[in-house]
Amino acid sequence: NAGVTQTPKFQVLKTGQSMTLQCAQDMNHEYMSWYRQDPGMGLRLIHYSVGAGITDQGEVPNGYNVSRSTTEDFPLRLLSAAPSQTSVYFCASSYSLLAGNTGELFFGEGSRLTVL
Amino acid sequence: RKEVEQDPGPFNVPEGATVAFNCTYSNSASQSFFWYRQDCRKEPKLLMSVYSSGNEDGRFTAQLNRASQYISLLIRDSKLSDSATYLCVVSVRNDYKLSFGAGTTVTVRA
């Protein structure tokens, strides 16, 4: 019962470094997404994908890149880390988010990133 | 103005008490509503969807008021294990972008 798997769980970066947060799901979900969670602000959508080869921007996409080469994997790349990117990152997947469905998102355990 | 607003709390209640809190949303085109639960330093998990007619799941009751644009969650007979942050989530029909509230923290004490 793997569900959504995120790695790493913790990471410390220096300003300007780049890194990739990995996300994989084994539920054959078409929809995958990345959120960041900051105190007092709720989860904010960074990027999302509705299928292999299809990605789109969310609410706060600047400084992040994504790709979706397979249904299972949806990595998030930080191009040049900044202290403002210190946050907890969650990957989430769903069978579908379109009208009428339950809209249940399955989240990974989160990745805590600190940028110094 | 935030799309989804919640009273952050914390709501501190004794075991067995009833606690209720609301969430307001700004987009009148919102069609789907959910409550998620998030334990400390864990990932959010779906607690329940909110239907127009209101719905119950055991000790949890969710209501939707479209006229005033808010949803509510009521927890009866609170247990220690109900201590968590409850996230209100709203989406617009045919939109892939869910809007999350910042959460309401509930602490149930023995």
XYZ file of C-alpha atoms in Angstrom:
226
model
C 0.000 0.000 0.000
C 2.545 2.605 -1.074
C 0.061 5.282 -2.248
C 1.970 8.548 -2.812
C 5.682 8.457 -2.024
C 7.754 11.628 -1.658
C 11.493 11.955 -1.239
C 13.415 13.372 0.469
C 11.527 13.987 3.713
C 13.989 16.655 4.830
C 16.439 18.820 2.911
C 18.601 21.831 3.682
C 19.830 23.912 0.764
C 21.930 26.995 0.350
C 20.613 29.941 -1.618
C 21.149 29.382 -5.318
C 21.365 25.598 -5.187
C 18.997 23.479 -7.228
C 17.285 20.261 -6.281
C 14.467 17.919 -7.254
C 11.703 16.652 -5.013
C 10.536 13.250 -6.182
C 6.931 12.083 -6.157
C 5.573 8.729 -7.254
C 2.123 7.175 -6.988
C 1.036 3.619 -7.648
C -2.733 4.180 -7.864
C -2.827 4.908 -11.607
C -4.102 8.404 -10.894
C -4.254 10.804 -13.804
C -4.121 13.950 -11.677
C -0.985 14.859 -9.731
C -0.063 18.105 -8.059
C 2.427 19.883 -5.856
C 1.473 22.137 -2.951
C 3.446 24.146 -0.496
C 2.214 24.749 3.039
C 3.309 27.762 5.034
C 2.091 28.825 8.491
C -1.209 30.687 8.393
C -1.576 30.436 4.624
C -3.083 27.072 3.808
C -1.864 24.852 1.029
C -1.062 26.662 -2.198
C -0.930 24.920 -5.547
C 2.424 25.159 -7.351
C 1.949 23.006 -10.466
C -0.353 20.237 -11.502
C -0.716 17.608 -14.209
C -3.786 15.898 -15.639
C -1.855 13.158 -17.391
C 1.491 12.131 -18.819
C 2.938 14.927 -20.933
C 0.499 17.549 -19.617
C 1.390 20.086 -16.942
C 0.051 23.474 -15.928
C 0.766 26.224 -13.455
C -0.995 26.672 -10.186
C -1.169 29.661 -7.864
C 2.559 30.001 -7.039
C 4.623 28.498 -9.899
C 7.573 30.911 -9.998
C 10.909 29.285 -9.219
C 9.644 25.753 -9.822
C 9.546 23.410 -12.797
C 7.724 20.133 -13.294
C 7.493 17.408 -15.882
C 5.277 14.343 -16.249
C 6.891 11.730 -18.456
C 4.971 8.828 -16.902
C 1.651 8.429 -15.106
C 3.467 7.419 -11.922
C 6.067 10.167 -11.478
C 5.791 13.928 -11.041
C 9.075 15.526 -9.890
C 9.297 19.132 -8.724
C 12.488 21.022 -9.517
C 13.718 24.079 -7.657
C 15.871 25.928 -10.159
C 17.767 28.314 -7.865
C 16.650 28.006 -4.261
C 15.707 31.116 -2.305
C 14.918 31.516 1.420
C 11.302 32.284 0.429
C 11.036 28.674 -0.752
C 11.526 27.370 2.771
C 8.333 25.423 3.276
C 6.705 22.030 3.575
C 5.961 20.547 0.166
C 3.221 18.020 -0.476
C 2.646 15.967 -3.556
C -0.950 14.852 -4.068
C -2.772 12.709 -6.579
C -6.348 11.961 -7.473
C -8.260 9.814 -9.935
C -9.969 12.932 -11.190
C -10.830 16.384 -9.920
C -13.515 17.173 -12.426
C -17.056 18.084 -11.527
C -19.171 15.573 -9.722
C -16.486 13.317 -8.333
C -15.418 13.062 -4.729
C -12.369 15.184 -5.333
C -10.363 13.203 -2.817
C -6.702 14.035 -2.920
C -4.170 11.515 -1.644
C -1.132 13.231 -0.190
C 2.426 12.135 0.292
C 3.999 12.520 3.725
C 5.572 15.843 2.855
C 9.071 17.184 2.298
C 10.430 19.800 4.689
C 12.764 22.125 2.844
C 14.939 24.786 4.448
C 16.844 27.263 2.301
C 19.611 29.144 4.094
C -9.386 38.638 0.192
C -8.565 34.971 0.657
C -10.744 32.539 -1.288
C -11.291 30.382 1.773
C -11.147 31.716 5.330
C -11.186 29.832 8.592
C -10.973 30.785 12.252
C -7.539 29.415 13.166
C -8.588 28.662 16.739
C -7.368 26.885 18.718
C -10.603 25.450 20.017
C -9.768 23.801 23.339
C -12.546 21.489 24.469
C -12.912 18.730 27.078
C -13.545 15.153 26.089
C -17.195 14.566 25.385
C -17.933 18.149 24.420
C -19.354 19.374 21.136
C -17.300 21.743 19.018
C -18.319 23.507 15.836
C -16.609 25.885 13.479
C -17.193 27.483 10.112
C -15.377 28.211 6.908
C -16.342 30.991 4.498
C -15.614 31.031 0.785
C -15.616 33.977 -1.576
C -16.278 32.432 -4.990
C -20.016 32.045 -5.536
C -19.277 29.599 -8.388
C -17.863 27.063 -5.917
C -19.505 23.683 -6.312
C -17.560 21.127 -4.308
C -16.748 21.315 -0.629
C -14.669 19.130 1.626
C -13.227 18.882 5.101
C -9.727 17.450 5.418
C -7.993 16.568 8.649
C -4.310 17.187 9.235
C -2.476 15.835 12.254
C 0.595 17.644 13.503
C 3.452 17.340 11.004
C 1.475 14.888 8.867
C -0.206 15.022 5.502
C -3.855 16.093 5.078
C -6.447 13.348 4.698
C -10.029 13.583 3.530
C -12.466 13.629 6.447
C -15.692 14.104 4.518
C -17.298 15.728 1.538
C -20.006 18.323 2.175
C -23.292 17.915 0.337
C -25.984 20.515 -0.232
C -28.401 18.756 2.095
C -25.815 18.375 4.836
C -24.365 15.058 5.833
C -23.216 13.068 8.823
C -20.421 10.600 9.315
C -20.572 9.179 12.794
C -19.859 11.998 15.237
C -19.115 14.485 12.457
C -21.757 16.644 10.791
C -21.088 18.955 7.874
C -23.426 21.652 6.609
C -23.396 23.916 3.581
C -25.016 27.347 3.443
C -24.820 28.593 -0.131
C -26.688 31.833 0.535
C -24.132 32.964 3.092
C -21.268 31.092 1.439
C -20.015 29.059 4.337
C -19.644 25.459 5.387
C -19.525 24.152 8.907
C -18.205 21.146 10.763
C -19.608 19.910 14.060
C -17.928 17.263 16.166
C -20.035 15.589 18.839
C -18.743 13.650 21.835
C -15.165 14.803 21.185
C -12.373 12.271 21.629
C -8.708 12.926 22.365
C -7.996 11.511 18.910
C -10.025 14.327 17.312
C -7.217 16.758 18.160
C -6.026 17.970 14.775
C -6.210 20.817 12.312
C -9.291 20.767 10.096
C -8.863 22.167 6.597
C -11.738 23.529 4.573
C -11.386 22.854 0.841
C -13.448 24.343 -1.961
C -13.428 23.892 -5.711
C -15.175 25.348 -8.710
C -16.881 23.007 -11.178
C -14.526 21.802 -13.919
C -11.539 23.430 -12.249
C -8.474 21.452 -11.289
C -7.496 23.926 -8.606
C -8.707 23.283 -5.097
C -8.621 26.183 -2.647
C -7.530 25.348 0.875
C -8.236 27.264 4.030
C -5.403 27.719 6.514
C -7.125 25.381 8.965
C -8.867 25.383 12.337
C -6.990 23.733 15.183
C -8.968 21.664 17.672
C -7.432 20.384 20.884
C -9.421 17.925 22.969
C -8.249 17.629 26.572
C -8.845 14.818 29.034
